[in-house]
Amino acid sequence: MCIALLTTAHPDYPFILLNNRDEFLTRPTAKAAFWPSPNDHVLGGRDLQRPEQGTWLGLTKQGRLACLTNYRESGAQIYGTKSRGGLPKAFLSLPPQSTQSSQEFARHMVEDVGVSDVGGFSLVFGRLSKRNIGAKNGEGLAIISNRTEDASATTWVCGKPGEVQGLSNSHFGDRTWPKVVEGEKRLETAVQEHVAAGSSKEDLLNSFFDILSTDTLPRRKHGQDWETYVYQLRNSIFIPRIGGEEVEHSSADKIAAADVGHNAKTDTGVYGTQKQTIILVDHDGKVTYVEKTLYDENGHPTDNDIQRHEFEIEGWND
């Protein structure tokens, strides 16, 4: 039950993104870092379980951003022949000198490559630049999903100031998910309070991690069946460790439409919020990218395992 929260409402940071990655805690995952060549312009974590080594969130030195949330569709086929993690990777790994626009990429993926044979997903992507994000007439970020039939159905967000958007494991705009509605409210409030107080960037980051750590998940009742309890995950921004015999025999898709790989041992076991990431971009295009890893490769809680990267987006003013 991953969640992405985005805003263009802060006067000092025209773009902000908050993300929780919820997964089986022992799924092999690389921490946020610049990728090996030839994709050393890409910053993000990587899913090491699948051979594609795709990602759920990444940002390039040139400002290309991609964020994936998997889509839980009841009664539908939940596995696809293509890796969902390969979708953001395809956008992020475009050559640094590429001039392909977000609209062109959306058309290529939907109409040429095809996304109907990919498990349920929503992909938010685009180029962060001074004129594209939080501007009066900015292009913003595109959202496509496995339901997008043609490029004309692409949704656009974060193209103007003052936006607060949320997305989880459902279609964009689904207001029946309490975690999305609550996340948007908390993000809007945190921005307003930070501006009013004139506090530091570190205070802002801390307030955002507090949002990502909001645990309102009802505890499982005695005798409650697993499928009924899984439905409750949409109520909480943060997912605490959950596990047991039922989880051992559940796929990640049955829990939150997570992308299932080939190693069953790491697609079973204890599940929860595995990583938390915050991206801030200021008016000069300076990026602050902070990732917290909450559990190690054995599923044990970590202590202050933080990856922090700062750089300036190339071509921010173009």
Coordinates of C-alpha atoms in Angstrom, one line a residue:
M1 CA 0.0 0.0 0.0
C2 CA 2.6 2.5 -1.1
I3 CA 1.8 6.2 -1.1
A4 CA 3.1 9.3 -2.9
L5 CA 2.3 12.8 -1.8
L6 CA 3.2 15.8 -4.0
T7 CA 2.9 19.5 -3.6
T8 CA 3.8 22.8 -5.3
A9 CA 2.4 24.9 -2.4
H10 CA 5.6 25.8 -0.6
P11 CA 6.9 29.3 -1.6
D12 CA 10.5 28.2 -1.1
Y13 CA 10.3 24.7 -2.6
P14 CA 8.3 24.7 -5.9
F15 CA 8.3 20.9 -5.8
I16 CA 8.1 18.5 -2.9
L17 CA 7.5 14.7 -2.9
L18 CA 6.9 12.3 0.0
N19 CA 6.9 8.6 -0.6
N20 CA 6.5 5.4 1.4
R21 CA 7.4 2.1 -0.1
D22 CA 5.5 -0.8 1.4
E23 CA 6.9 -4.3 0.7
F24 CA 7.9 -7.6 2.1
L25 CA 10.8 -6.5 4.3
T26 CA 13.3 -9.0 3.1
R27 CA 12.9 -8.2 -0.6
P28 CA 16.4 -7.5 -1.9
T29 CA 16.6 -3.7 -2.5
A30 CA 19.5 -1.3 -3.2
K31 CA 19.5 1.9 -1.2
A32 CA 19.1 5.3 -2.9
A33 CA 22.3 6.0 -4.9
F34 CA 23.4 7.0 -8.3
W35 CA 23.1 3.9 -10.5
P36 CA 26.0 2.1 -12.3
S37 CA 27.0 3.2 -15.7
P38 CA 25.6 3.8 -18.3
N39 CA 22.8 5.1 -16.0
D40 CA 25.0 7.0 -13.6
H41 CA 22.8 10.1 -14.1
V42 CA 19.9 8.4 -12.2
L43 CA 19.5 8.6 -8.4
G44 CA 17.2 6.2 -6.7
G45 CA 16.7 2.8 -5.1
R46 CA 16.6 -0.4 -7.1
D47 CA 14.7 -3.7 -6.8
L48 CA 17.4 -6.3 -6.9
Q49 CA 15.0 -9.3 -7.0
R50 CA 14.0 -9.0 -10.6
P51 CA 16.6 -9.1 -13.4
E52 CA 15.4 -5.8 -14.7
Q53 CA 16.4 -4.1 -11.5
G54 CA 13.7 -1.6 -11.8
T55 CA 12.7 1.1 -9.4
W56 CA 9.7 2.6 -7.7
L57 CA 11.1 6.2 -7.4
G58 CA 14.0 8.0 -9.0
L59 CA 15.3 11.4 -10.2
T60 CA 18.0 12.2 -12.7
K61 CA 20.6 14.9 -12.7
Q62 CA 18.6 16.5 -15.6
G63 CA 15.4 16.6 -13.5
R64 CA 13.6 13.6 -14.9
L65 CA 11.4 12.2 -12.1
A66 CA 9.4 9.0 -12.0
C67 CA 7.3 7.5 -9.2
L68 CA 5.4 4.2 -9.4
T69 CA 2.5 3.0 -7.3
N70 CA 1.1 -0.5 -7.9
Y71 CA -2.6 -0.9 -8.4
R72 CA -4.8 -3.3 -6.6
E73 CA -7.7 -4.3 -8.8
S74 CA -10.1 -6.8 -7.2
G75 CA -11.2 -9.6 -9.5
A76 CA -8.7 -8.7 -12.2
Q77 CA -5.5 -10.4 -13.3
I78 CA -2.9 -9.0 -10.9
Y79 CA 0.3 -10.2 -12.6
G80 CA 1.6 -8.9 -15.9
T81 CA 4.2 -10.2 -18.3
K82 CA 6.2 -7.0 -17.9
S83 CA 7.9 -5.7 -14.8
R84 CA 6.2 -2.6 -13.4
G85 CA 9.5 -1.5 -12.0
G86 CA 10.8 -1.3 -15.6
L87 CA 8.4 1.5 -16.4
P88 CA 10.0 4.3 -14.3
K89 CA 13.4 2.8 -15.2
A90 CA 12.6 3.3 -18.9
F91 CA 11.9 7.0 -18.4
L92 CA 14.8 7.7 -16.0
S93 CA 17.4 5.8 -18.2
L94 CA 16.7 8.0 -21.2
P95 CA 20.1 9.5 -22.3
P96 CA 20.9 12.7 -20.5
Q97 CA 20.9 14.6 -23.8
S98 CA 17.4 13.2 -24.7
T99 CA 14.9 15.8 -25.7
Q100 CA 11.9 13.5 -25.5
S101 CA 9.1 15.2 -23.7
S102 CA 6.8 13.7 -21.1
Q103 CA 4.0 13.8 -23.5
E104 CA 6.0 11.9 -26.1
F105 CA 7.1 9.3 -23.6
A106 CA 3.5 8.8 -22.5
R107 CA 2.4 8.3 -26.2
H108 CA 5.3 5.9 -26.8
M109 CA 4.6 3.8 -23.7
V110 CA 0.8 3.7 -24.1
E111 CA 0.5 3.5 -27.9
D112 CA 3.7 1.9 -29.1
V113 CA 5.0 -0.3 -26.3
G114 CA 1.7 -1.0 -24.6
V115 CA 0.9 -1.2 -20.9
S116 CA -2.2 -3.4 -20.8
D117 CA 0.0 -6.5 -20.2
V118 CA 1.6 -4.9 -17.1
G119 CA 0.1 -5.5 -13.7
G120 CA -2.0 -2.7 -12.3
F121 CA 0.0 0.5 -11.8
S122 CA 0.0 4.3 -11.8
L123 CA 3.2 6.1 -13.0
V124 CA 3.8 9.8 -12.2
F125 CA 6.6 11.2 -14.3
G126 CA 8.0 14.3 -15.9
R127 CA 10.8 16.8 -16.0
L128 CA 11.4 19.1 -13.0
S129 CA 12.3 22.5 -14.3
K130 CA 11.5 26.1 -13.5
R131 CA 9.0 26.5 -16.2
N132 CA 7.4 23.0 -16.0
I133 CA 6.7 22.7 -12.2
G134 CA 4.7 25.0 -10.1
A135 CA 4.6 27.7 -12.8
K136 CA 1.5 29.6 -13.9
N137 CA 1.3 27.6 -17.1
G138 CA 3.7 24.7 -16.4
E139 CA 3.4 21.3 -18.1
G140 CA 3.6 19.5 -14.8
L141 CA 3.9 15.8 -14.3
A142 CA 2.1 13.1 -16.3
I143 CA 0.2 10.2 -14.8
I144 CA -0.5 7.1 -16.9
S145 CA -1.8 3.7 -15.8
N146 CA -2.5 0.2 -17.2
R147 CA -6.0 1.6 -17.9
T148 CA -4.7 4.4 -20.1
E149 CA -6.0 3.6 -23.5
D150 CA -4.2 6.4 -25.5
A151 CA -2.0 9.3 -24.8
S152 CA -4.9 11.8 -24.9
A153 CA -6.1 10.3 -21.6
T154 CA -2.9 11.2 -19.7
T155 CA -3.6 13.1 -16.5
W156 CA -1.4 16.1 -15.6
V157 CA -0.6 17.4 -12.1
C158 CA 1.8 19.9 -10.4
G159 CA 1.8 22.3 -13.3
K160 CA 0.7 25.3 -11.2
P161 CA 1.4 26.7 -7.7
G162 CA -0.6 25.6 -4.7
E163 CA -1.3 22.0 -5.7
V164 CA -1.4 19.1 -3.2
Q165 CA -1.8 15.7 -4.7
G166 CA -1.9 12.2 -3.4
L167 CA -1.7 8.7 -5.0
S168 CA -1.8 5.2 -3.5
N169 CA -2.8 1.8 -4.8
S170 CA -5.8 2.9 -6.7
H171 CA -6.5 5.2 -9.7
F172 CA -5.6 8.9 -9.3
G173 CA -8.4 10.9 -7.9
D174 CA -9.9 8.0 -5.9
R175 CA -11.2 9.7 -2.7
T176 CA -12.3 6.5 -1.0
W177 CA -8.8 5.9 0.3
P178 CA -8.5 7.5 3.7
K179 CA -4.6 7.4 3.7
V180 CA -4.6 9.6 0.5
V181 CA -7.1 12.1 1.8
E182 CA -5.4 12.3 5.2
G183 CA -1.9 12.5 3.6
E184 CA -2.9 15.5 1.5
K185 CA -4.4 17.3 4.5
R186 CA -1.3 16.7 6.7
L187 CA 1.0 17.8 3.9
E188 CA -0.9 21.0 3.3
T189 CA -0.9 21.7 7.0
A190 CA 2.8 21.0 7.4
V191 CA 3.7 23.4 4.6
Q192 CA 1.5 26.1 6.0
E193 CA 2.9 25.7 9.5
H194 CA 6.5 25.7 8.2
V195 CA 5.9 28.9 6.2
A196 CA 4.2 30.6 9.2
A197 CA 7.0 29.7 11.6
G198 CA 9.8 30.4 9.2
S199 CA 11.6 27.4 10.5
S200 CA 14.6 25.5 8.9
K201 CA 14.7 23.0 6.1
E202 CA 15.6 20.3 8.6
D203 CA 12.4 21.1 10.6
L204 CA 10.5 20.7 7.3
L205 CA 12.1 17.4 6.6
N206 CA 11.3 16.2 10.1
S207 CA 7.7 17.2 9.8
F208 CA 7.4 15.3 6.5
F209 CA 8.9 12.2 8.0
D210 CA 6.3 12.5 10.8
I211 CA 3.6 12.5 8.1
L212 CA 5.1 9.4 6.5
S213 CA 5.2 7.7 9.9
T214 CA 1.5 8.3 10.7
D215 CA 0.2 4.9 11.8
T216 CA -3.6 4.8 11.9
L217 CA -3.9 1.1 11.0
P218 CA -6.6 -0.7 13.0
R219 CA -5.1 -3.7 14.8
R220 CA -6.3 -7.0 13.6
K221 CA -9.2 -8.4 15.6
H222 CA -9.3 -11.9 17.0
G223 CA -10.7 -14.2 14.4
Q224 CA -10.7 -11.6 11.6
D225 CA -9.8 -13.2 8.3
W226 CA -6.8 -12.0 6.4
E227 CA -8.5 -10.7 3.3
T228 CA -10.8 -8.6 5.4
Y229 CA -7.9 -7.1 7.4
V230 CA -5.8 -6.4 4.2
Y231 CA -8.6 -4.0 3.2
Q232 CA -7.8 -1.9 6.3
L233 CA -4.3 -1.0 4.9
R234 CA -5.9 1.8 2.9
N235 CA -6.6 3.6 6.2
S236 CA -2.9 4.2 7.2
I237 CA -0.1 6.2 5.6
F238 CA 2.4 4.1 7.5
I239 CA 2.2 0.3 7.6
P240 CA 3.7 -1.3 10.7
R241 CA 5.2 -4.8 10.6
I242 CA 2.5 -7.3 9.9
G243 CA 3.1 -11.0 9.5
G244 CA 2.0 -14.4 10.4
E245 CA 0.9 -17.6 8.7
E246 CA -1.5 -15.9 6.3
V247 CA 1.2 -13.5 5.2
E248 CA 3.6 -16.4 4.6
H249 CA 1.1 -17.7 2.0
S250 CA 0.2 -14.3 0.4
S251 CA 1.7 -12.6 -2.6
A252 CA 2.5 -9.0 -2.4
D253 CA -0.1 -8.3 -5.0
K254 CA -2.8 -9.8 -2.7
I255 CA -1.6 -7.4 0.0
A256 CA -0.9 -4.2 -1.9
A257 CA -0.4 -5.0 -5.6
A258 CA 3.4 -5.2 -5.1
D259 CA 5.4 -6.5 -8.0
V260 CA 6.0 -10.3 -7.6
G261 CA 9.4 -11.7 -8.7
H262 CA 10.8 -15.2 -9.0
N263 CA 12.1 -15.8 -5.5
A264 CA 9.2 -16.9 -3.3
K265 CA 11.2 -16.7 -0.1
T266 CA 11.4 -12.9 -0.4
D267 CA 7.8 -12.5 -1.5
T268 CA 6.5 -13.9 1.7
G269 CA 7.0 -13.1 5.4
V270 CA 6.8 -9.8 7.3
Y271 CA 5.3 -6.9 5.3
G272 CA 5.3 -3.2 6.1
T273 CA 6.7 0.3 5.2
Q274 CA 10.2 -0.6 4.1
K275 CA 11.5 2.8 2.9
Q276 CA 10.6 6.5 3.3
T277 CA 11.8 9.2 0.8
I278 CA 11.5 12.9 0.7
I279 CA 12.5 15.1 -2.3
L280 CA 12.7 18.9 -2.0
V281 CA 13.5 21.1 -5.0
D282 CA 14.1 24.8 -4.4
H283 CA 13.8 27.8 -6.7
D284 CA 17.4 27.4 -7.9
G285 CA 16.8 23.7 -8.8
K286 CA 18.8 22.4 -5.9
V287 CA 17.6 19.0 -4.9
T288 CA 17.6 17.5 -1.4
Y289 CA 16.9 13.8 -1.6
V290 CA 16.6 11.9 1.7
E291 CA 15.8 8.2 2.0
K292 CA 15.2 6.3 5.3
T293 CA 15.6 2.5 5.2
L294 CA 13.6 1.2 8.1
Y295 CA 14.6 -2.5 7.9
D296 CA 17.8 -4.4 6.8
E297 CA 18.0 -7.2 4.4
N298 CA 16.9 -9.7 7.1
G299 CA 13.8 -7.7 8.0
H300 CA 15.4 -6.3 11.3
P301 CA 14.7 -2.7 12.2
T302 CA 17.6 -0.3 11.5
D303 CA 18.8 2.7 13.4
N304 CA 19.2 5.9 11.5
D305 CA 19.9 4.3 8.1
I306 CA 19.7 7.4 6.0
Q307 CA 20.9 8.2 2.5
R308 CA 21.1 11.9 1.7
H309 CA 22.0 13.4 -1.7
E310 CA 22.1 17.0 -2.8
F311 CA 22.7 18.3 -6.3
E312 CA 21.6 21.0 -8.7
I313 CA 19.3 20.0 -11.6
E314 CA 21.1 20.5 -14.9
G315 CA 19.1 22.8 -17.2
W316 CA 16.7 23.9 -14.5
N317 CA 16.3 27.4 -16.0
D318 CA 15.9 26.1 -19.6

